[in-house]
Short mmCIF file of C-alpha atoms and ligand atoms in Angstrom, two decimals:
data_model
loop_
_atom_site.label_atom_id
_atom_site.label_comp_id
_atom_site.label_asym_id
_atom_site.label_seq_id
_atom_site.Cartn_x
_atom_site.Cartn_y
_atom_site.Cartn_z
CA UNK J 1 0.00 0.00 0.00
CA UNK J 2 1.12 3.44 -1.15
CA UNK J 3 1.67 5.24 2.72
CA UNK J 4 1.32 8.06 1.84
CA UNK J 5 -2.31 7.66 0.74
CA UNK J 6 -4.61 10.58 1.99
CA UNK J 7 -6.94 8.71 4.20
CA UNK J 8 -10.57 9.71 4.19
CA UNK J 9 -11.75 12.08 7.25
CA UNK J 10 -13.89 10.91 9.40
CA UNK J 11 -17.78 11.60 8.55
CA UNK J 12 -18.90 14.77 8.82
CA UNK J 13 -22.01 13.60 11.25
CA UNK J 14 -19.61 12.64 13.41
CA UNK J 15 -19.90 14.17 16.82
CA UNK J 16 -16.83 16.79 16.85
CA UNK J 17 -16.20 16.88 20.73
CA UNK J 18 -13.43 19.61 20.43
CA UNK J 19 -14.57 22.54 17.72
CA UNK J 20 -11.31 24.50 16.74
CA UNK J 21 -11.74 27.71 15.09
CA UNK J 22 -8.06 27.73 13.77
CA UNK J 23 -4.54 29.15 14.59
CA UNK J 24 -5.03 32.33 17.30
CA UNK J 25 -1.49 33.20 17.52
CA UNK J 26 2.39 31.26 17.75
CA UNK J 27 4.55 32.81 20.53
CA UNK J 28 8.16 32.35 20.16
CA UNK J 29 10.33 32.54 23.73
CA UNK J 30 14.13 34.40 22.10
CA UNK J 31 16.86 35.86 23.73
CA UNK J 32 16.30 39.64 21.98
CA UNK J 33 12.66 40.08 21.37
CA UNK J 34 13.20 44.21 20.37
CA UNK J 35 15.75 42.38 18.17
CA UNK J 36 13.39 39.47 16.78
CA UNK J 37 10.43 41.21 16.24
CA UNK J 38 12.46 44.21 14.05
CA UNK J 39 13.96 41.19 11.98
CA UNK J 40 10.54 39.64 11.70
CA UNK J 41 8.89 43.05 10.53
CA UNK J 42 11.37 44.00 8.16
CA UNK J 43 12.09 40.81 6.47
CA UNK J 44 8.70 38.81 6.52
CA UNK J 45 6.51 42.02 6.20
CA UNK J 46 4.53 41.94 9.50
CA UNK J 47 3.11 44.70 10.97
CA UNK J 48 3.06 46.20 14.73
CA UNK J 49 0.36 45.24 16.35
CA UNK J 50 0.69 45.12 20.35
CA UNK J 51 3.07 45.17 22.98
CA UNK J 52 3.23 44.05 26.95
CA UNK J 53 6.21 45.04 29.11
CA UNK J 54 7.64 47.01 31.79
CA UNK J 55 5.96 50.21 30.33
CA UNK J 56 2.56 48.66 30.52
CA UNK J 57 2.95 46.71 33.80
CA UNK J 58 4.02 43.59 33.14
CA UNK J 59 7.53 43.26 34.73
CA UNK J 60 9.02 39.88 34.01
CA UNK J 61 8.88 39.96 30.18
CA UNK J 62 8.61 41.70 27.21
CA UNK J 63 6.05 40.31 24.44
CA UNK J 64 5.84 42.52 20.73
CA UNK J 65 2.19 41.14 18.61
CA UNK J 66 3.02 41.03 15.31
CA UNK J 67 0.57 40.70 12.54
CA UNK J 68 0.29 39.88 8.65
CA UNK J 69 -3.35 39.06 7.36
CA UNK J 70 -4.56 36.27 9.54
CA UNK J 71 -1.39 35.74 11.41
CA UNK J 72 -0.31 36.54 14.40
CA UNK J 73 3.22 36.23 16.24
CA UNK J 74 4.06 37.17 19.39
CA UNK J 75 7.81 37.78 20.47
CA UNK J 76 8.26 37.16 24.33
CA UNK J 77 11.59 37.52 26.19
CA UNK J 78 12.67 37.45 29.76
CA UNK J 79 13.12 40.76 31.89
CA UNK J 80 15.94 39.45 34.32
CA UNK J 81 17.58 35.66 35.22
CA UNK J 82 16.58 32.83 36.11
CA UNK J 83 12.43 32.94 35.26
CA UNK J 84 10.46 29.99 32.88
CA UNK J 85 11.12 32.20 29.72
CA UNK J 86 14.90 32.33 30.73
CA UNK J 87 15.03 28.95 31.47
CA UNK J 88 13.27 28.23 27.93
CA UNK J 89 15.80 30.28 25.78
CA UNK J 90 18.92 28.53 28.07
CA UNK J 91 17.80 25.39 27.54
CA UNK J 92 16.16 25.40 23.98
CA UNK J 93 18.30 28.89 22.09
CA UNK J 94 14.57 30.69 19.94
CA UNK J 95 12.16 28.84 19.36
CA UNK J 96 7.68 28.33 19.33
CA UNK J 97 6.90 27.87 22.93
CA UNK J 98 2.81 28.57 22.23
CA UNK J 99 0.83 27.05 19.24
CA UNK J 100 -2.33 28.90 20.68
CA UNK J 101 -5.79 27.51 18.89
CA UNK J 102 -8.88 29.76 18.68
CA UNK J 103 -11.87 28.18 20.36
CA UNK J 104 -15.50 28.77 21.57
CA UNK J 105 -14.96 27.88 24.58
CA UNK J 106 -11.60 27.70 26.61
CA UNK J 107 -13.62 26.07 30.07
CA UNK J 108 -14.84 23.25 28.38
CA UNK J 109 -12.00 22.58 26.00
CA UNK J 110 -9.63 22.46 28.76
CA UNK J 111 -12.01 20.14 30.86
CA UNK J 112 -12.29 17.84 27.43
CA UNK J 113 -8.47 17.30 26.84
CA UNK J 114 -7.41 17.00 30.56
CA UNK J 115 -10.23 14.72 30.94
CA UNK J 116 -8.66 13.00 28.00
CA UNK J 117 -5.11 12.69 29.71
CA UNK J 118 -3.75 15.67 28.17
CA UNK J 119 -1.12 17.58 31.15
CA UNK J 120 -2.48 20.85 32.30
CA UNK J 121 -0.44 24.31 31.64
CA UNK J 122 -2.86 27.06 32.51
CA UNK J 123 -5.93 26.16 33.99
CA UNK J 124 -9.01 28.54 32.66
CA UNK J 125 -8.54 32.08 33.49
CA UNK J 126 -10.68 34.94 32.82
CA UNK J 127 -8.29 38.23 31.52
CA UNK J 128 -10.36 41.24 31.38
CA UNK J 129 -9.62 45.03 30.38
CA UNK J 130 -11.86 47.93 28.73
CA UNK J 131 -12.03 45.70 25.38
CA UNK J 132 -14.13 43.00 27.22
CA UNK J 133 -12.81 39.60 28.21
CA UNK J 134 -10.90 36.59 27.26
CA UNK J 135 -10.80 33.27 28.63
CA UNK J 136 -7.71 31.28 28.50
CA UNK J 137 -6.82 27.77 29.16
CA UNK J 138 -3.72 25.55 28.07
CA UNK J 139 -2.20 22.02 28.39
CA UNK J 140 1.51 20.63 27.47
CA UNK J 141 2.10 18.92 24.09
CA UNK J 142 5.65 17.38 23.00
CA UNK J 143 8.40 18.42 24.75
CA UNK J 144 8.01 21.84 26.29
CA UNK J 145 5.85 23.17 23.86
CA UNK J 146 2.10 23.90 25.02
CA UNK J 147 -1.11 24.66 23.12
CA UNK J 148 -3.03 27.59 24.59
CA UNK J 149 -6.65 27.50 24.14
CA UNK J 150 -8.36 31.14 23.49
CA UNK J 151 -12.19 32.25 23.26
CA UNK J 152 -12.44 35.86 22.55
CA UNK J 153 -16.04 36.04 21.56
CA UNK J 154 -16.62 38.99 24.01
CA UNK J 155 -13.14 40.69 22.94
CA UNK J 156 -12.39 43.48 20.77
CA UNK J 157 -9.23 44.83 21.95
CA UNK J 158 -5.86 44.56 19.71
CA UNK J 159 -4.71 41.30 21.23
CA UNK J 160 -5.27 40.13 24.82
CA UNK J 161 -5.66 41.84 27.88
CA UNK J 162 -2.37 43.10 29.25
CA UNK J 163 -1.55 44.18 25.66
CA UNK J 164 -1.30 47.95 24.73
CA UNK J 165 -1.76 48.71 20.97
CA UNK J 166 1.60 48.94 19.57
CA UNK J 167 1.81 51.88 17.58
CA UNK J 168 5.09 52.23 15.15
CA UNK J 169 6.13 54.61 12.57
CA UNK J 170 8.40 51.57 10.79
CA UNK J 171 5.65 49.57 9.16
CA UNK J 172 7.26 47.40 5.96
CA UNK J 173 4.80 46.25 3.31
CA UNK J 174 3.23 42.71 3.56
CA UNK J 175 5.06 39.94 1.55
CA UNK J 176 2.02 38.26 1.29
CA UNK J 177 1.80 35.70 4.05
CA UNK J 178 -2.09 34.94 4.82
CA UNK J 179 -2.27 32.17 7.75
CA UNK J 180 -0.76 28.90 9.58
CA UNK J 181 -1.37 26.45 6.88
CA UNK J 182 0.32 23.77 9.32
CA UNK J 183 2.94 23.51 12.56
CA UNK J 184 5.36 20.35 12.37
CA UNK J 185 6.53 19.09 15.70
CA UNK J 186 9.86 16.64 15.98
CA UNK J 187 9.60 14.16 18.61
CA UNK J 188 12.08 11.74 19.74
CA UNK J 189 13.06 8.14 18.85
CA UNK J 190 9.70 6.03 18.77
CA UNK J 191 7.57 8.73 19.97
CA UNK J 192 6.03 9.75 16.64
CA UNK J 193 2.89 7.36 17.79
CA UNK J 194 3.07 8.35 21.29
CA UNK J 195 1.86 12.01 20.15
CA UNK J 196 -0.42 10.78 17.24
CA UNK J 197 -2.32 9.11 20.00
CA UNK J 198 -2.22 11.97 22.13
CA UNK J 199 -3.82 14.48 19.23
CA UNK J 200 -6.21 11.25 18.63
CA UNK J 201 -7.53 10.86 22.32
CA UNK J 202 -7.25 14.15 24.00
CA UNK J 203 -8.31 16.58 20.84
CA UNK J 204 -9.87 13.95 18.30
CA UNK J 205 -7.75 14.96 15.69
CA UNK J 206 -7.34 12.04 12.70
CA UNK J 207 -3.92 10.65 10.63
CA UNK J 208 -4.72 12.82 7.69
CA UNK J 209 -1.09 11.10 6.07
CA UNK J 210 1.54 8.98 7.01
CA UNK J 211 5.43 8.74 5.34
CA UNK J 212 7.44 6.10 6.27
CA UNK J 213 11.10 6.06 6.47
CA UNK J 214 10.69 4.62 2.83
CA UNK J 215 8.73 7.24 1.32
CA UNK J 216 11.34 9.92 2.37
CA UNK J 217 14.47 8.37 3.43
CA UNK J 218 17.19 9.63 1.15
CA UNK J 219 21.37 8.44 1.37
CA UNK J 220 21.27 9.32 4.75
CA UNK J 221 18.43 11.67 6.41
CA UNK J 222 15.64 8.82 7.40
CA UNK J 223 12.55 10.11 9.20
CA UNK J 224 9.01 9.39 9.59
CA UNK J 225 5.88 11.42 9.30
CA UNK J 226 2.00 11.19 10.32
CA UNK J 227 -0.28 14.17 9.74
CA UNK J 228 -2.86 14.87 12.29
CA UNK J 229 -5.73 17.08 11.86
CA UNK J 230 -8.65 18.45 13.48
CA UNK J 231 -12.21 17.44 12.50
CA UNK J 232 -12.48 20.60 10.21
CA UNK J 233 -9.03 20.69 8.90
CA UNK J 234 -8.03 24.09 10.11
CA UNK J 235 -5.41 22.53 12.38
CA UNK J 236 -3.00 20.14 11.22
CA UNK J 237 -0.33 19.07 12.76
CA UNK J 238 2.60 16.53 11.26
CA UNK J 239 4.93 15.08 13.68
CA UNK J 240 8.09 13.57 12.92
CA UNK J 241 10.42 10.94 14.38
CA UNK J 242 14.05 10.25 13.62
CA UNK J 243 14.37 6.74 11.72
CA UNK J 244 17.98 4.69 11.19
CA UNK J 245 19.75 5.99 7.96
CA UNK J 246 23.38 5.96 6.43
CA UNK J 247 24.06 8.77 8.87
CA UNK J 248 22.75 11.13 11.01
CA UNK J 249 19.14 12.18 10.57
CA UNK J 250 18.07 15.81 10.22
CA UNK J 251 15.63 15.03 13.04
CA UNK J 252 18.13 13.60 15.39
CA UNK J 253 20.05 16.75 14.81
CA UNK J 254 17.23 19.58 15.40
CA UNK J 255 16.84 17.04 18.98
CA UNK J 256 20.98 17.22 19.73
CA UNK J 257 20.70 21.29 19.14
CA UNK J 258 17.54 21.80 20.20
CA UNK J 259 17.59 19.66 23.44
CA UNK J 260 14.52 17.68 23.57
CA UNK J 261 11.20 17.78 21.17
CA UNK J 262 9.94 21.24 19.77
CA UNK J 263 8.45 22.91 16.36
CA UNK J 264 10.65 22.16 13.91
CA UNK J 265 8.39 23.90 10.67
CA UNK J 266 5.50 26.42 10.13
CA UNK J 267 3.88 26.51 6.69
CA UNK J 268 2.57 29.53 5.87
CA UNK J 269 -0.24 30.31 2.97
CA UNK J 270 0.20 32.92 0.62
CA UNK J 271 -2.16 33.50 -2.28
CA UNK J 272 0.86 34.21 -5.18
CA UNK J 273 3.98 32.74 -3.99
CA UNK J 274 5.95 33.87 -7.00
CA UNK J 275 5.56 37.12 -5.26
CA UNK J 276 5.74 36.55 -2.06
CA UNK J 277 9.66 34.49 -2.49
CA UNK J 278 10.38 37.40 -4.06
CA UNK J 279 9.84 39.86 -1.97
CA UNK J 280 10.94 37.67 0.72
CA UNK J 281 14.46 36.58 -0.71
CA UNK J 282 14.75 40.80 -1.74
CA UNK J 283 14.53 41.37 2.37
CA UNK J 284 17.09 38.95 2.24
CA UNK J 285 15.67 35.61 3.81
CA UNK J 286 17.44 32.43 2.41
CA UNK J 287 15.48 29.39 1.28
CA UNK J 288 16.92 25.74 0.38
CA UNK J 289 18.28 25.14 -3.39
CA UNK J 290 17.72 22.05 -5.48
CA UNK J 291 19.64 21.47 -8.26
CA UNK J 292 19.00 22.50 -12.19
CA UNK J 293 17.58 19.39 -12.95
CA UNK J 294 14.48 19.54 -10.74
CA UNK J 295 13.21 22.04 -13.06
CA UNK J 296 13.96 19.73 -16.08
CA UNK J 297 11.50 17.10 -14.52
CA UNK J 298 9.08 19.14 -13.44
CA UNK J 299 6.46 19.40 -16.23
CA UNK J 300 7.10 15.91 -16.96
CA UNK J 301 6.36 15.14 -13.45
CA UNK J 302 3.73 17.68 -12.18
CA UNK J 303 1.92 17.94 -15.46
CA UNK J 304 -0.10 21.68 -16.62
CA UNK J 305 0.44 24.56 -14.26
CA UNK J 306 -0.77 27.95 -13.92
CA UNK J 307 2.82 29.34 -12.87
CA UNK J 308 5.67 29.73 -16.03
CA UNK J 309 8.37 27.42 -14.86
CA UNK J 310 11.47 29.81 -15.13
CA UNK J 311 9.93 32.39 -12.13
CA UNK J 312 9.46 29.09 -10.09
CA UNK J 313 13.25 27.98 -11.32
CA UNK J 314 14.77 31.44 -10.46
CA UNK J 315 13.33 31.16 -7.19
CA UNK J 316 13.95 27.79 -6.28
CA UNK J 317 10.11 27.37 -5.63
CA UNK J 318 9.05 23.20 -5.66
CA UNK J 319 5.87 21.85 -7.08
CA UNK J 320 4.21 18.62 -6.35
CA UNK J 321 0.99 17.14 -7.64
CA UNK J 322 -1.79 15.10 -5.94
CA UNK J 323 -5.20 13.58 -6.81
CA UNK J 324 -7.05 16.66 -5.77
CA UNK J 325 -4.85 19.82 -7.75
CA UNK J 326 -1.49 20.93 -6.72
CA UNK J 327 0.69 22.36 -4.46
CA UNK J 328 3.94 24.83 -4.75
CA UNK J 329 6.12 25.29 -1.64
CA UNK J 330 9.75 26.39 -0.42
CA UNK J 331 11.45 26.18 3.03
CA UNK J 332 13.64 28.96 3.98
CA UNK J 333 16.90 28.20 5.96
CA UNK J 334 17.15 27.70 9.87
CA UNK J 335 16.00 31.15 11.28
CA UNK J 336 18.59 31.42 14.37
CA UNK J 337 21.92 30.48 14.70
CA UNK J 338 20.87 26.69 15.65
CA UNK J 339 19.29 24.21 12.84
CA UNK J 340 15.97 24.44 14.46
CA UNK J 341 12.71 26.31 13.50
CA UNK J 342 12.21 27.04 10.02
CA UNK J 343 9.73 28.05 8.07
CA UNK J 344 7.75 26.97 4.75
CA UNK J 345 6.11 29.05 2.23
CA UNK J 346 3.20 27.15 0.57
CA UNK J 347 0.69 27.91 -2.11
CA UNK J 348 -2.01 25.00 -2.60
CA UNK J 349 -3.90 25.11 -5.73
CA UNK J 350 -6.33 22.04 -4.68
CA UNK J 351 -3.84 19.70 -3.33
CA UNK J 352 -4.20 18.91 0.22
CA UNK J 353 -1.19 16.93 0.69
CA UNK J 354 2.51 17.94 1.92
CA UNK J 355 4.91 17.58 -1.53
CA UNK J 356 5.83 13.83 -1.14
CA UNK J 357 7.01 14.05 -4.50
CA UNK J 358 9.55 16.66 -3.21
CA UNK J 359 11.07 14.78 -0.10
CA UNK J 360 13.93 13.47 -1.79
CA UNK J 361 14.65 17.00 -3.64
CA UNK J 362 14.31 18.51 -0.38
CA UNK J 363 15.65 16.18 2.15
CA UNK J 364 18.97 16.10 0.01
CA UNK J 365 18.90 19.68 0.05
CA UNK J 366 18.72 19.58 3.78
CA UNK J 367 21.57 17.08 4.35
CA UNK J 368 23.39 19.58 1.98
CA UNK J 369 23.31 21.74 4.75
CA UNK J 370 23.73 19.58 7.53
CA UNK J 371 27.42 18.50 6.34
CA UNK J 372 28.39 22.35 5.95
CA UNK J 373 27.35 22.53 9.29
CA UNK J 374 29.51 19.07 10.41
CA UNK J 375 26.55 17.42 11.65
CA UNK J 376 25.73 14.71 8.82
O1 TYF O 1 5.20 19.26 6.51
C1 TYF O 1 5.61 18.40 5.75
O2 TYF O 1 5.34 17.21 5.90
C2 TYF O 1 6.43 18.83 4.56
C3 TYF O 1 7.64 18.01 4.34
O3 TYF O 1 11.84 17.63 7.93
C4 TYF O 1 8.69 17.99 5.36
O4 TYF O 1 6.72 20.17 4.67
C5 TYF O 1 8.73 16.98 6.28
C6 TYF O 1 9.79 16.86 7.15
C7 TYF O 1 10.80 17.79 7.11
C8 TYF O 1 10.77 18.85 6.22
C9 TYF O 1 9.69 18.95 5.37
FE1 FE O 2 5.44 21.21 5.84
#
């Protein structure tokens, strides 16, 4: 059997015990978030939206909002030594400490998933200021990375309570970037099923995919791969293992630097990503290359496309084909100093898959990079 087969979704009768509106924000813990959030602003095109510090009473941290379209990042540092966000960036260098999820109601969906087994992180608190209310609950995921759960039907504010609106004079133009398509986590050795079972029983999410270490494992970068989703496919989250190869595998190394399980990949939509690479790589972000030859293949491979091949060749953009339409992606270097979190650029154009036919194109770009690095 092909494993990589999409797998049908459950019915649509079927009872959906935890309703999940979509991505509500990703909060990355860094060691410089004045630093981070410029960077992210300037090169990724997001805009000022909020900011909670010193200046507006909260003293151990500082946390910028950033937003682009229907995403929403928030920056978060430690004030001083020795606190959890200090502790975070020690142990783990940047990285996504929060994939929050937008829900009707943060009581009962905290009640649901602990019920479930799921590990508590914030039980249910009501935040209020003179935008209304929020309620906010959260529980742990892999590693140290936790989902927060946030209903802000009686909110109107810029962001949460405890935010002031962030106003800036510095406001780049968007690149383009529309939402969280999807949030890959890396898990350790074996433990790929541990957390498909853990999106399965506590959330009721579904294996949307699976890759096996023979679908993607190239001369030496073995891994495997199940997508989970959420009954209404807003959420979907892959999670990878490290499998035995010729050598080290990518995942094993993002573990080593990392120390422990974490996000290793967002996707993010954009609606025309022939302009939004390009405006990206002119602010100077750097994506993987593949060589000439993938663009020799291509319309042998993928078929009719919309897009003229030699934009998508200048660019280094990939395309990949599936039953339903198509898909064109890119993933952009590591975006610290460590080979940790990066991100991917993706267009679909009816595919709902993840650009299988682009693993080994990709994976050997990777391990490219890995032995510059000394860590193949
Ligand atoms: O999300 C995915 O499945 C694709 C492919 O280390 C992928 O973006 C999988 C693993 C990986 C890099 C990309
Ligand atoms: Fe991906």
């Amino acid at each position: 059997m092909n494993s990589a087969a999409v797998k049908p979704t459950p019915a649509q009768d079927e009872q959906d015990f935890l309703p999940l509106l979509g991505t509500d924000y990703v909060e990355f813990y860094v060691g410089n978030a004045k630093q981070a959030a410029h960077f992210y602003k300037t090169a990724f095109g997001f805009q000022s939206l909020a900011y909670a510090g010193p200046e507006t009473g909260v003293k151990d941290r500082a946390s910028y909002v950033l937003v682009q379209n229907k995403l929403r990042f928030v920056l978060t540092t430690p004030m001083r030594p020795g606190n959890d966000i200090a502790r975070h960036v020690d142990d783990h260098g940047d990285g996504v400490k929060v994939l929050a999820i937008w829900v009707d109601d943060a009581r009962k969906t905290f009640e649901e998933t602990v019920k479930r087994g799921a590990n508590p992180y914030l039980e249910p608190v009501v935040e209020k200021d003179e935008f209304g209310e929020v309620v906010r609950s959260g529980i742990y995921t892999y590693g140290e990375t936790v989902h927060i759960f946030v209903e802000r039907k009686n909110y109107n504010g810029p962001f949460l309570p405890g935010y002031k609106t962030w106003e800036s004079k510095y406001n780049p133009t968007s690149t383009g970037l529309q939402y969280v398509d999807h949030c890959v986590g890396n898990v350790g050795w074996n433990e790929m099923n541990t957390w498909v079972d853990f999106y399965s029983r506590t959330m009721g999410f579904h294996n949307l995919v699976s890759f096996d270490d023979k679908d993607i494992s190239t001369e030496y970068s073995a891994l495997m791969s199940k997508v989970m989703s959420n009954g209404n496919g807003r959420i979907k989250f892959p999670i990878n293992e490290p499998a035995e190869g010729k050598k080290k595998s990518q995942i094993e190394e993002y573990l080593d630097f990392y120390g422990g399980p974490g996000v290793q990949h967002i996707a993010i939509a954009t609606n025309d990503i022939v302009h939004t690479v390009g405006e990206l790589q002119h602010r100077g972000i750097e994506f993987l290359t593949v060589p000439a030859s993938y663009y020799e293949d291509l319309s042998a491979r993928v078929g009719d496309i919309d897009e003229d091949i030699a934009p998508l060749r200048d660019l280094g953009i990939l395309v990949d084909r599936d039953e339903e339409g198509y898909l064109l992606q890119i993933f952009t270097k590591p975006l610290q100093d460590k080979p940790t979190l990066f991100f991917e650029i993706i267009q679909r154009k009816g595919a709902k898959s993840f650009g299988k036919g682009n693993f080994k194109a990709l994976f050997e770009s990777i391990e490219r990079e890995q032995a510059l690095r000394g860590n193949l």
